[in-house]
Backbone as numpy.savetxt, mean C-alpha at the origin, in Angstrom:
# Nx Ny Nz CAx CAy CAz Cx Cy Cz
-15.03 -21.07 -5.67 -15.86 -19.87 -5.67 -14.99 -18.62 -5.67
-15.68 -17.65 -6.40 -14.85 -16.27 -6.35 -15.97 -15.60 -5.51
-14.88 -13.98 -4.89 -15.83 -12.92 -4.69 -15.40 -12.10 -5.34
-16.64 -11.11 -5.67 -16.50 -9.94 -6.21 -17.00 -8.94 -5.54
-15.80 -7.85 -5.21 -15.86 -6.52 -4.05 -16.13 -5.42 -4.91
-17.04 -5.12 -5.00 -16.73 -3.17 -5.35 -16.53 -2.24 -4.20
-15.95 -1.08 -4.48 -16.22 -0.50 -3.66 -15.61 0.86 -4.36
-15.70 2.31 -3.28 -15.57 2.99 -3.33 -14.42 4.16 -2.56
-13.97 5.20 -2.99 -13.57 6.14 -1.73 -14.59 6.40 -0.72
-14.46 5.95 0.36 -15.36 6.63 1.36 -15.72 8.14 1.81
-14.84 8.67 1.53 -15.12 10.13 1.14 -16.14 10.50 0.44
-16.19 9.68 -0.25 -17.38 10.15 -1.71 -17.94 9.09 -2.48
-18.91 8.52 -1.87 -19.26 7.05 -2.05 -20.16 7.31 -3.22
-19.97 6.09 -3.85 -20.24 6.77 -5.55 -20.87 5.10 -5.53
-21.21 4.61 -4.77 -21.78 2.64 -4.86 -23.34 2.90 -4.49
-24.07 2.35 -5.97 -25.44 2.66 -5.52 -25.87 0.90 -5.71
-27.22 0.61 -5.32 -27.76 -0.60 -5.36 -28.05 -0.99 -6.74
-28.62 0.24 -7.48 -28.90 -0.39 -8.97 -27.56 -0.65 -9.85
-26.23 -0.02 -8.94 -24.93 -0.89 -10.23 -24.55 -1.93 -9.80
-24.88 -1.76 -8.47 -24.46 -3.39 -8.04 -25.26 -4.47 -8.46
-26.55 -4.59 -8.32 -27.39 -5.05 -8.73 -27.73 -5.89 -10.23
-26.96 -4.50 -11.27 -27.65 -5.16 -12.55 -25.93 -6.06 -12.60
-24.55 -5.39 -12.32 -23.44 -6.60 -12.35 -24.02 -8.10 -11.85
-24.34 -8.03 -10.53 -24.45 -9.17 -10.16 -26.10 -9.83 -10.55
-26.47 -9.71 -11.39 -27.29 -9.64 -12.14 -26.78 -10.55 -13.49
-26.20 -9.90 -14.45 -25.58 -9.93 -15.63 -24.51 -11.17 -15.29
-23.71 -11.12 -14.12 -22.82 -12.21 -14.05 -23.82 -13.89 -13.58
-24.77 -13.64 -12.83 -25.41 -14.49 -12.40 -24.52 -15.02 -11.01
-24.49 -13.53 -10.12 -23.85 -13.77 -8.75 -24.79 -14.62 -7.77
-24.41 -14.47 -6.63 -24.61 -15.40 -5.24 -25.50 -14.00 -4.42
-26.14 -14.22 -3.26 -26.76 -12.86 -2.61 -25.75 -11.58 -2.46
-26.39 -10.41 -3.02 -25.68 -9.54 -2.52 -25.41 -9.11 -1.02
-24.11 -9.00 -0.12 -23.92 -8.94 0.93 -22.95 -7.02 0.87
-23.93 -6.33 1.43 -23.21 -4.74 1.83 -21.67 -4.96 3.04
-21.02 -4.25 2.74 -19.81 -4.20 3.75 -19.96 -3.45 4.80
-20.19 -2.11 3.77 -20.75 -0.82 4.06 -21.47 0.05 3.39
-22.66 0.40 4.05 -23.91 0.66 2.79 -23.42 2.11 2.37
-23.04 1.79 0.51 -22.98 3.10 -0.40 -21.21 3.24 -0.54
-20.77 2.47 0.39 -19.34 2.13 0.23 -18.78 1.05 -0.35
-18.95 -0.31 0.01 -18.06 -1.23 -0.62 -19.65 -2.78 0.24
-19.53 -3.30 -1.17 -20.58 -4.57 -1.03 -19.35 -5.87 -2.17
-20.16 -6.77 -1.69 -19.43 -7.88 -2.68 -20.48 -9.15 -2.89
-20.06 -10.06 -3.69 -21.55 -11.12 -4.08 -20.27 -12.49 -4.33
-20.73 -13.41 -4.46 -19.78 -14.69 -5.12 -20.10 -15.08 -6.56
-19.41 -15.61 -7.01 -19.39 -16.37 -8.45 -18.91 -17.87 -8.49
-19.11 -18.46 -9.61 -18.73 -19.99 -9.60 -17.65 -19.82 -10.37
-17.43 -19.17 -11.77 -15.98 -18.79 -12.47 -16.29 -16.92 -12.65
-14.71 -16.89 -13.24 -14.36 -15.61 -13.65 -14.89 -15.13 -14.79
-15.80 -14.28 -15.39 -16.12 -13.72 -16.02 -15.52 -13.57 -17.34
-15.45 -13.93 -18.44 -14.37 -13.51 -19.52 -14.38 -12.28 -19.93
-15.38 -11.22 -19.49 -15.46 -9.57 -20.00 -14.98 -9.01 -18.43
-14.05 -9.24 -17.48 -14.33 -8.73 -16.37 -13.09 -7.55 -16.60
-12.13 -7.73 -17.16 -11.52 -6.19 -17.54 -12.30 -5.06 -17.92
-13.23 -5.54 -19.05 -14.29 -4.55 -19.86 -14.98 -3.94 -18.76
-15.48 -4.94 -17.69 -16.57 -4.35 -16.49 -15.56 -3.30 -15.89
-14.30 -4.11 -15.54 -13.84 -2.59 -14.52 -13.10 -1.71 -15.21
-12.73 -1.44 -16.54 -12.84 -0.40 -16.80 -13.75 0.67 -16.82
-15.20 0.33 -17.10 -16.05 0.92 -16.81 -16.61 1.64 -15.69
-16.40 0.85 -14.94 -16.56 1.12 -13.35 -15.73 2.28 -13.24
-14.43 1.98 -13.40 -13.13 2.57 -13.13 -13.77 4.17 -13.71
-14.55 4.71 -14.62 -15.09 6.07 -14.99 -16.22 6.19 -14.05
-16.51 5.24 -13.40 -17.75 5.85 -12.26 -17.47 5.62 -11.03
-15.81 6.28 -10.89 -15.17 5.70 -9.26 -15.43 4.90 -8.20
-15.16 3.70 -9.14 -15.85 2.44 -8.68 -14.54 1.38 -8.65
-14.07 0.95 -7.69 -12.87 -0.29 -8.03 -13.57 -1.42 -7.34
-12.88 -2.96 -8.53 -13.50 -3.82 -8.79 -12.39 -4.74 -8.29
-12.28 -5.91 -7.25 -11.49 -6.80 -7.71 -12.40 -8.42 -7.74
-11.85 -9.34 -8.07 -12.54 -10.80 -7.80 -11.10 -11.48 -7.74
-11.63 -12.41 -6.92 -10.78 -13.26 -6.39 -11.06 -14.56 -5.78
-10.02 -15.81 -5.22 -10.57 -16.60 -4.99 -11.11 -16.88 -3.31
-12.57 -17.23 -3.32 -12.67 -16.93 -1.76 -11.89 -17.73 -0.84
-11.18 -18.93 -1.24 -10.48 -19.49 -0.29 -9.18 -18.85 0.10
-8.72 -18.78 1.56 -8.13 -18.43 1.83 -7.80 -16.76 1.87
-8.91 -15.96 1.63 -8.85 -14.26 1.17 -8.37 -13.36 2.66
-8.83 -14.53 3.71 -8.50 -13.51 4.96 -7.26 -13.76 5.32
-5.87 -12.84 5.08 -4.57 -13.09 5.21 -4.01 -13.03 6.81
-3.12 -13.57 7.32 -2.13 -14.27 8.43 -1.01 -13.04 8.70
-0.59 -12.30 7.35 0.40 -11.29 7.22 0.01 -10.24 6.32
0.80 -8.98 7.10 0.60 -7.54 5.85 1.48 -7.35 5.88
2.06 -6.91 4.55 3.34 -6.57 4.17 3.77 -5.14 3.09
3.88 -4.31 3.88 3.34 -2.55 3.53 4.24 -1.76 3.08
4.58 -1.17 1.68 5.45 -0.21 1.59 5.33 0.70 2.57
5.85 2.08 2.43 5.66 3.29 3.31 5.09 4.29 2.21
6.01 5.04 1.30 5.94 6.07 1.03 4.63 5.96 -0.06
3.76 6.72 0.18 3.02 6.41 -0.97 1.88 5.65 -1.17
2.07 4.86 0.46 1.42 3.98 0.24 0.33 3.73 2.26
1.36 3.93 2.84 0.75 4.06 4.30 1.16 5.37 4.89
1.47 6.84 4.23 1.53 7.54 4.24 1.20 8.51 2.89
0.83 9.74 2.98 0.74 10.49 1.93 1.91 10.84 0.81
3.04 10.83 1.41 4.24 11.50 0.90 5.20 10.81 0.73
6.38 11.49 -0.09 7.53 10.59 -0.72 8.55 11.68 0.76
8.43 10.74 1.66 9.98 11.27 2.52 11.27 12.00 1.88
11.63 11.36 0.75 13.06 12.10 0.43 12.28 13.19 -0.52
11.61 13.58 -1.28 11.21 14.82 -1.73 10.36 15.82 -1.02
10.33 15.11 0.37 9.65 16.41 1.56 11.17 16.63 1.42
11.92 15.69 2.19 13.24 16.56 2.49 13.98 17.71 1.33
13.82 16.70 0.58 14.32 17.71 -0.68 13.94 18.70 -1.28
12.39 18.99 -0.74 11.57 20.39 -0.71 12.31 21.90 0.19
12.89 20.94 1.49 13.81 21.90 2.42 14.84 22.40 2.20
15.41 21.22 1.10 16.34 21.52 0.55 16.57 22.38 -0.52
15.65 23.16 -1.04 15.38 23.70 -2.29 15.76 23.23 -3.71
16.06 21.80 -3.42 15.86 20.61 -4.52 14.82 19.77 -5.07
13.53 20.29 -4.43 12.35 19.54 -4.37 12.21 19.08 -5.90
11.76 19.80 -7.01 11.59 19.23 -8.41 12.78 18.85 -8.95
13.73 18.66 -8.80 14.92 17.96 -9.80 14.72 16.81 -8.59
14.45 16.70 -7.55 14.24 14.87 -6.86 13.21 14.42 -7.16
12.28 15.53 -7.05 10.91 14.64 -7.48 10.39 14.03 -8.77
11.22 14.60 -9.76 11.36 14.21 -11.48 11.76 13.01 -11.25
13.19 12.38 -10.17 13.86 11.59 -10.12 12.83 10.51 -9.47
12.24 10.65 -8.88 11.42 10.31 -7.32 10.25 9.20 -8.28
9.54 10.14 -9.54 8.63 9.89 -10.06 8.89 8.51 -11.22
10.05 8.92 -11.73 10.81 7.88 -13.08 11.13 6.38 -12.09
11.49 6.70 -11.16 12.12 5.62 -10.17 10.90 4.53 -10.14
9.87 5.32 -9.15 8.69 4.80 -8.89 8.18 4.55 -10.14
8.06 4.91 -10.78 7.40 3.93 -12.68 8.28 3.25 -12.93
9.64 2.78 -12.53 10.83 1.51 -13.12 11.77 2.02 -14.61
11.54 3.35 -14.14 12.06 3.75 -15.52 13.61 4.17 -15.40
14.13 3.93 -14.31 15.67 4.15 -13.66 16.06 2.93 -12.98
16.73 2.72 -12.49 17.56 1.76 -11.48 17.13 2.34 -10.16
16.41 1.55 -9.67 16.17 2.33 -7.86 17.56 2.94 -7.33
18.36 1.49 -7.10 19.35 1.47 -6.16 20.60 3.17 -7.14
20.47 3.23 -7.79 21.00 4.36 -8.75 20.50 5.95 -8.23
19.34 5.53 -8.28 18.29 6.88 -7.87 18.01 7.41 -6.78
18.04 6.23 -5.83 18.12 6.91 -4.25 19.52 7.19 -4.15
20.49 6.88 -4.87 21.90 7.18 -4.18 22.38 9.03 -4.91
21.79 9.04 -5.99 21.71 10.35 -6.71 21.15 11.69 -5.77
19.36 10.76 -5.21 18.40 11.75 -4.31 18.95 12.11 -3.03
19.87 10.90 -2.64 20.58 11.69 -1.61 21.30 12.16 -1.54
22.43 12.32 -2.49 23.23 13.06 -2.46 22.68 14.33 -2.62
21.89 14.71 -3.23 21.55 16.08 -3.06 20.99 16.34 -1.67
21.14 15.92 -0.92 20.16 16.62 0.65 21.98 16.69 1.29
23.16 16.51 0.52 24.45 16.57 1.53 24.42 17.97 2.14
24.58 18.05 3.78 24.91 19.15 4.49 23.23 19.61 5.19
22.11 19.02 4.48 21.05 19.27 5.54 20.85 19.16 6.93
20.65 19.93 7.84 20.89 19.36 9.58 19.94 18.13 9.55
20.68 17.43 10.85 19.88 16.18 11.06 18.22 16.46 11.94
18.52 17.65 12.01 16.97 18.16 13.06 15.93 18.23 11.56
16.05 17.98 10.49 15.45 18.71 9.49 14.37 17.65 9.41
14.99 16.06 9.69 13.95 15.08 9.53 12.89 15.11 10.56
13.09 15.33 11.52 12.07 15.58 12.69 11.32 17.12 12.43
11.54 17.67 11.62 10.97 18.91 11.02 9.82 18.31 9.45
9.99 17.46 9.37 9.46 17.01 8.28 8.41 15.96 8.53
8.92 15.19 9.69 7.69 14.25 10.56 7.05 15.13 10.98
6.86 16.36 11.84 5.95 17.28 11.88 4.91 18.01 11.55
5.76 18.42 10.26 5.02 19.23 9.29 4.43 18.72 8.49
5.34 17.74 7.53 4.64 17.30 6.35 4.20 15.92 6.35
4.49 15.33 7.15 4.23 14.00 6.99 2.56 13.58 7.32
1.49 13.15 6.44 0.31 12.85 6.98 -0.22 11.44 6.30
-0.74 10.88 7.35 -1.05 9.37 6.86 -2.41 9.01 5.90
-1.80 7.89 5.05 -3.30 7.21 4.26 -4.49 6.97 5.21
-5.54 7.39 4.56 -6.91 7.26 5.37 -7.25 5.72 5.44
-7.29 5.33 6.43 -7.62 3.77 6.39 -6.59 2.70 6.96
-5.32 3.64 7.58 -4.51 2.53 7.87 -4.64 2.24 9.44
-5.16 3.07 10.23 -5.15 2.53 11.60 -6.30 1.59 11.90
-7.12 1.92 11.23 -8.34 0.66 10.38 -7.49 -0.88 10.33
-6.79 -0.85 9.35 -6.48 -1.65 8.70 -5.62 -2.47 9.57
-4.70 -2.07 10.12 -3.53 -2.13 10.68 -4.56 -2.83 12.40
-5.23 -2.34 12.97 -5.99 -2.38 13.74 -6.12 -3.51 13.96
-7.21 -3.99 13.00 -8.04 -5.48 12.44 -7.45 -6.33 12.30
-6.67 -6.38 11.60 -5.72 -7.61 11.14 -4.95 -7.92 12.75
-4.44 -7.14 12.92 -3.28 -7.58 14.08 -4.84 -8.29 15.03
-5.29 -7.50 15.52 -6.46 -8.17 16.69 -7.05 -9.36 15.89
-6.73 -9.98 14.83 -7.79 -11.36 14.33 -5.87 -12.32 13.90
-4.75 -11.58 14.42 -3.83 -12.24 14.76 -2.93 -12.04 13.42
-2.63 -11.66 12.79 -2.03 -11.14 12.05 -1.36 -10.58 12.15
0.24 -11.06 11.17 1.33 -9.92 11.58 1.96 -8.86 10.87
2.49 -7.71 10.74 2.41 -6.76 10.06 3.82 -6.06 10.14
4.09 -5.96 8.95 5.13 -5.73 8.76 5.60 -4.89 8.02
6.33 -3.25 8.15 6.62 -2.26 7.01 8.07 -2.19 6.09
8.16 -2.16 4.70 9.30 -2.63 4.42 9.46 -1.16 3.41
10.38 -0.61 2.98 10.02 0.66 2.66 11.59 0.93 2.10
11.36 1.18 0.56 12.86 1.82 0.02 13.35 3.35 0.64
12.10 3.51 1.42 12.70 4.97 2.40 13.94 4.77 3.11
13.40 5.70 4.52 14.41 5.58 5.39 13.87 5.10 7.04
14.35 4.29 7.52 14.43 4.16 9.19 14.28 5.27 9.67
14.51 6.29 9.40 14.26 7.57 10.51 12.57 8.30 10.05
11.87 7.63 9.10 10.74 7.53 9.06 9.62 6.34 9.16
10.58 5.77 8.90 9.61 4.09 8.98 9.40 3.84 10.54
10.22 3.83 11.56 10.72 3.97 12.58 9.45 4.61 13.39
8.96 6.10 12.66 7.83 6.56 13.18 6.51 6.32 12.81
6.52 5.91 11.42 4.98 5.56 10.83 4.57 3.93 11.82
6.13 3.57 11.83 5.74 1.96 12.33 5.01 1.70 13.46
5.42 2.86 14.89 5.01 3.20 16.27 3.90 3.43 15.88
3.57 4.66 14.87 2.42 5.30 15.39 1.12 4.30 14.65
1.09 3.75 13.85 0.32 2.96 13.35 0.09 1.33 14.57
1.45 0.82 14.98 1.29 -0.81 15.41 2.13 -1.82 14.73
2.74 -1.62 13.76 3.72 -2.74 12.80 4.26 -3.60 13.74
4.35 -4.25 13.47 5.19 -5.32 14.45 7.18 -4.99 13.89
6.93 -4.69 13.19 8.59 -4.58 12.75 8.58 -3.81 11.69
10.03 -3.05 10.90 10.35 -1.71 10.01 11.41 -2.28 9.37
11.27 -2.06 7.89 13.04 -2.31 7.42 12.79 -1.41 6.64
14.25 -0.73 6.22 14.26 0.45 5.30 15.46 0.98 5.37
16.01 1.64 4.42 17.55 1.98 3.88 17.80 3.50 5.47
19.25 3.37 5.55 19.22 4.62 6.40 20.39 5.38 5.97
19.79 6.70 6.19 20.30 8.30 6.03 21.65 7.98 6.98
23.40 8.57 6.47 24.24 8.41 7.07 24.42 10.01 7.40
24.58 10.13 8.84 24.91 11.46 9.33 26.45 11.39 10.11
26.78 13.02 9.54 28.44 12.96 10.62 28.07 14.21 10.74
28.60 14.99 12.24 28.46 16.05 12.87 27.12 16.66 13.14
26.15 16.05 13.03 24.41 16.54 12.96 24.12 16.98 11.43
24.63 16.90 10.11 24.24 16.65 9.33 24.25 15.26 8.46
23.64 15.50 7.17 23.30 14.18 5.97 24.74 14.33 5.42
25.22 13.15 5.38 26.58 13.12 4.42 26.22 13.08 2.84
25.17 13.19 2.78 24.69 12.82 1.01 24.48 11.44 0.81
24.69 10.60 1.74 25.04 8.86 1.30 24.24 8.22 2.32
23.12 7.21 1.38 22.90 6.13 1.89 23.78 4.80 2.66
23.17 4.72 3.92 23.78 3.28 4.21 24.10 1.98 3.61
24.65 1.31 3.40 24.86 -0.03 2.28 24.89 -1.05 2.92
24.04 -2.23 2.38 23.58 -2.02 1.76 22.16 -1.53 1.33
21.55 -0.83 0.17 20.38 -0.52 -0.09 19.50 -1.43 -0.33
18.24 -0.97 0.36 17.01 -1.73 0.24 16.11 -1.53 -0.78
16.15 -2.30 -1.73 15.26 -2.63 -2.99 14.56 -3.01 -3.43
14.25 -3.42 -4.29 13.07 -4.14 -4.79 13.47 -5.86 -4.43
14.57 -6.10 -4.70 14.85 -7.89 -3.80 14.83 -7.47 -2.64
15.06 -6.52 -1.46 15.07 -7.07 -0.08 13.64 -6.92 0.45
12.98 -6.57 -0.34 11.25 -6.67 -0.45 10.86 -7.84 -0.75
11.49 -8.38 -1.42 11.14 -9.71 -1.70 11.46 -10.84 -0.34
12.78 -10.94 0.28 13.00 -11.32 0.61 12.80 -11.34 1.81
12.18 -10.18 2.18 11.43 -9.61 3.71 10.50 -10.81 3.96
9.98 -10.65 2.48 8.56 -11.53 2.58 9.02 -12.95 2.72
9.58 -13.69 2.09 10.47 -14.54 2.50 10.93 -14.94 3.89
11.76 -14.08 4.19 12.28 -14.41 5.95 11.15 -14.54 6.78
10.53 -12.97 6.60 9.43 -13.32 7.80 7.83 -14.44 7.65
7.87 -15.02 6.39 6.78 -15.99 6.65 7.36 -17.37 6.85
8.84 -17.51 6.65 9.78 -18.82 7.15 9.90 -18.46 8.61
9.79 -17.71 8.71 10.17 -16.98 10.33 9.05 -17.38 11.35
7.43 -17.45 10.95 6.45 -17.40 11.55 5.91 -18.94 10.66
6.66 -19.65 10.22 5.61 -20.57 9.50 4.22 -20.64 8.45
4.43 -19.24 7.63 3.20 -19.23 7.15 3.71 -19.38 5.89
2.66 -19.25 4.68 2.98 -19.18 3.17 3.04 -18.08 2.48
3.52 -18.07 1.39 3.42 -16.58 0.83 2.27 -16.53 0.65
1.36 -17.25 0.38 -0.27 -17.56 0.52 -0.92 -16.49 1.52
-0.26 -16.66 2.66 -1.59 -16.27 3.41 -0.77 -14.51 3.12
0.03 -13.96 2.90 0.40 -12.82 3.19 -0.62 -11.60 2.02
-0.89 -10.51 2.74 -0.94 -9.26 1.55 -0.33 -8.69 1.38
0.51 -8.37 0.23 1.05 -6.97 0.01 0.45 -5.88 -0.16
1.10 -4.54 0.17 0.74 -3.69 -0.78 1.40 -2.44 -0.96
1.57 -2.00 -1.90 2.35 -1.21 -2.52 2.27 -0.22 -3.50
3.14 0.47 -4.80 2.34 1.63 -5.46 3.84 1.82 -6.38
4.97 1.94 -5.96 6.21 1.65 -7.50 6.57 0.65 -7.97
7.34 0.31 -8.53 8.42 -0.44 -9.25 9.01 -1.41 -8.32
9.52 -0.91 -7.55 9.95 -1.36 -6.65 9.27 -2.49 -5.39
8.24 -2.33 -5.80 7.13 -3.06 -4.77 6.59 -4.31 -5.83
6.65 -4.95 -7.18 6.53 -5.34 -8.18 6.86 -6.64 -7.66
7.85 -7.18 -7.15 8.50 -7.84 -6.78 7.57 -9.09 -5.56
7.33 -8.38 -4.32 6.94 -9.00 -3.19 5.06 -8.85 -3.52
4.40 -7.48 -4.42 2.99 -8.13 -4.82 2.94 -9.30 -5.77
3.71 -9.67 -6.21 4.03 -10.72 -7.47 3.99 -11.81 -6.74
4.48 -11.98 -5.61 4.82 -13.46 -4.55 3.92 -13.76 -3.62
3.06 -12.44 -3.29 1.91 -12.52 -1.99 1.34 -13.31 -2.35
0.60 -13.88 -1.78 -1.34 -14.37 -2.07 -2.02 -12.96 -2.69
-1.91 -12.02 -2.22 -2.83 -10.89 -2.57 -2.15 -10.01 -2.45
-1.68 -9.32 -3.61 -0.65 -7.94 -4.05 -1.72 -7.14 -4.50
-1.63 -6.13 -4.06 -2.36 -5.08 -3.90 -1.88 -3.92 -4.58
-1.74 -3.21 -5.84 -1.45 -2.27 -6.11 -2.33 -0.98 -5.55
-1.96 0.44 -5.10 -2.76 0.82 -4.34 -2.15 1.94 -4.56
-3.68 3.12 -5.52 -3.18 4.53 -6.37 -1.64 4.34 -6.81
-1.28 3.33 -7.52 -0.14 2.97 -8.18 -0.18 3.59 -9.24
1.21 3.59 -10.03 1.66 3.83 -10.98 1.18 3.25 -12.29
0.61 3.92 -13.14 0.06 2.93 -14.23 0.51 1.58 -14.60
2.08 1.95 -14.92 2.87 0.29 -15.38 2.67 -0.66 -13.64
2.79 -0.20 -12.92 2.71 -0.91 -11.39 1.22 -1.92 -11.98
-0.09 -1.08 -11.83 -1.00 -0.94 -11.67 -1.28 -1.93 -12.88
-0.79 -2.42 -13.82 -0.99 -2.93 -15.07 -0.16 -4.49 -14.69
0.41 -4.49 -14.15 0.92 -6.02 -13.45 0.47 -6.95 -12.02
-0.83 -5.67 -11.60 -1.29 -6.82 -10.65 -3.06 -6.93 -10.84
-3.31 -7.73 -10.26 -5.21 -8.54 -10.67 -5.49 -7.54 -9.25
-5.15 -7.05 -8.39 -5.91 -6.44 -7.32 -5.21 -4.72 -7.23
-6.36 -3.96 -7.88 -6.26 -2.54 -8.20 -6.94 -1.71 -7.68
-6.32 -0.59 -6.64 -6.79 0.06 -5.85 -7.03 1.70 -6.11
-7.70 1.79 -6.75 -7.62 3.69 -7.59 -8.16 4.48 -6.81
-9.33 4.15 -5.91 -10.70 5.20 -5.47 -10.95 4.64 -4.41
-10.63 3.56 -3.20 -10.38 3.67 -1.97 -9.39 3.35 -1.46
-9.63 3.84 0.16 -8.52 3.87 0.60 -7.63 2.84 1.27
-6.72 2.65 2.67 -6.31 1.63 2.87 -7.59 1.06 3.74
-9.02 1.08 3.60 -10.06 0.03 4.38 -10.38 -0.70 2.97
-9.77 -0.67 2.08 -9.99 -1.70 0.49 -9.78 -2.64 1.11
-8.36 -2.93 1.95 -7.46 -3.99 2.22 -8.07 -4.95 2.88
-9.15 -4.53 3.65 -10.29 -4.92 4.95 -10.82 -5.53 3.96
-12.04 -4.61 3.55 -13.12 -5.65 2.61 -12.87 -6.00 1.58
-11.32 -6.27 0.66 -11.44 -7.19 0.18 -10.73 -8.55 0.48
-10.53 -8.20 1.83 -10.71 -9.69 2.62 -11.96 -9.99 3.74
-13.13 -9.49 3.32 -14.57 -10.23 3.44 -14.79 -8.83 4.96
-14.23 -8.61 5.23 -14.50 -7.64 6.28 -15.23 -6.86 6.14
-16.68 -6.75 6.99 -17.75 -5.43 6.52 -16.86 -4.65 7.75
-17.65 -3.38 7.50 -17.23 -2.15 8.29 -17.48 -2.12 9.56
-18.58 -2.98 9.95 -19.17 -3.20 11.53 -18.08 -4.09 12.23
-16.96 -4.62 11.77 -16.00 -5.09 11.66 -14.69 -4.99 12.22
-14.86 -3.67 11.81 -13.33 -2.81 12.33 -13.11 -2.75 13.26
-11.81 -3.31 13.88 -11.55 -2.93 14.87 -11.18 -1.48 14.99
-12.04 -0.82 16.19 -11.83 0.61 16.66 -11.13 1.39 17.77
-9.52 1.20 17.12 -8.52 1.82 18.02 -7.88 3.16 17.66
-8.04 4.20 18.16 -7.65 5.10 17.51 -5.90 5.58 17.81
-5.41 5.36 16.68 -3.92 5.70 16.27 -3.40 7.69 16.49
-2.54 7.53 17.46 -2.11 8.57 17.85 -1.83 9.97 16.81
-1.71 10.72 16.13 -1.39 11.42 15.42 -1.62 11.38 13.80
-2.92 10.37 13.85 -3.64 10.02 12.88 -4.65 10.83 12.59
């Protein structure tokens, strides 16, 4: 059996009964079951649809995201979370590099990277060199100011851990941000490249070695040999090039407001909600959630 989730941004719930209705209608679904009424509902199927691209493109113009999948096994054991981009609003090294009055020549860089159109490990070593001589107080000036989180992750992050699930942030950033998204959210653990400082400033240079698109992979790797689980039960989710890698190996890779080419290599596509997608499209209605509220969220 498959399910099929629609849903919406919750901000601006755009899910009415008559589109759900005539889909699961037209496919010859199972009862319709709401998650959250006007937000995100889902129905079952016996096979996959052969027009089901055609459907969510369509959708996709009436801010509507679609995934189907198989219902066995959909409620995952592990999360496995980029940072930038993805459980936060912002690209860390082009806040910094905003301070730096380098912001658009990193973020040109920032952007090509994240579409796979450079060498990561090339590109962060370039992006940092331009922040050489920034004070080291500048990053704690930047967790402050600019840093604000995806809607849906203390949700997300919440639920899973309380139904036993372990969670984990892996992030081509840096430790001196992962470090804080990780606390303030619940992660059970952080990996991520780190900023080398001498005298209270950035030397320009990453620590070595750099964290990439394989030690993403291999995160996922250690820690489900680590805990006994499968790449099966794990979710990814992610949004560059760089994240390509470990959604490719999950049970459920999650591209999420990704990059078109990203977004074009995985079956679970996240355009128009937020991180509570991650919830119901592992069967979770909204009455559901666990309700803990995350500090500076």
């Amino acid at each position: 059996m498959y399910a099929v989730t629609l849903l919406t941004d919750p901000k601006n719930p755009a899910l009415d009964l008559t589109t759900v209705e005539a889909l699961r209608s037209a496919w010859g679904g199972g009862a319709l079951r709401w998650l959250s009424m006007g937000d995100a509902a889902e129905f079952l199927l016996e096979v996959v649809p052969s027009n089901l691209w055609d459907v969510w493109a369509g959708l996709q113009g009436q801010g509507i995201d679609m995934i189907v999948q198989p219902v066995e096994n959909r409620r995952k054991k592990m999360l496995l979370a980029d940072m930038d981009s993805t459980m936060i609003q912002q690209e860390c090294i082009d806040e910094l590099a905003d301070v730096a009055d380098v912001g658009d020549h990193v973020k040109a860089i920032t952007a090509k990277a994240m579409n796979g159109e450079l060498d990561f490990e090339g590109a962060l070593k370039e992006r940092v060199g331009l922040l050489k001589g920034l004070p080291e107080s500048v990053i704690q000036r930047v967790i402050d100011e600019r840093i604000t989180f995806m809607p849906g992750g203390c949700a997300l992050l919440a639920t899973m851990k309380r139904d036993g699930a372990y969670c984990a942030l892996v992030s081509g950033g840096f430790t001196a941000f992962t470090g804080y998204v990780s606390q303030t959210l619940g992660f059970h653990e952080n990996r991520a490249n780190t900023l080398l400082i001498e005298d209270g400033k950035l030397t320009g240079a990453p620590g070595m070695p750099i964290l990439g698109r394989e030690a993403k992979v291999q995160a996922l790797k250690d820690i489900t040999a680590r805990l006994g689980l499968t790449h099966d039960d794990v979710m990814a989710v992610g949004d560059g090039a760089n994240d390509l890698g470990m959604l490719g190996l999950a049970g459920a890779g999650v591209a999420l407001h990704a990059k078109p080419s990203v977004a074009a290599e995985c079956d679970i596509r996240i355009n128009h909600g937020d991180l509570t997608a991650l919830l119901y499209i592992q069967g979770y209605a909204k009455s559901e959630f666990a309700h803990v509220e995350c500090q500076n969220v």
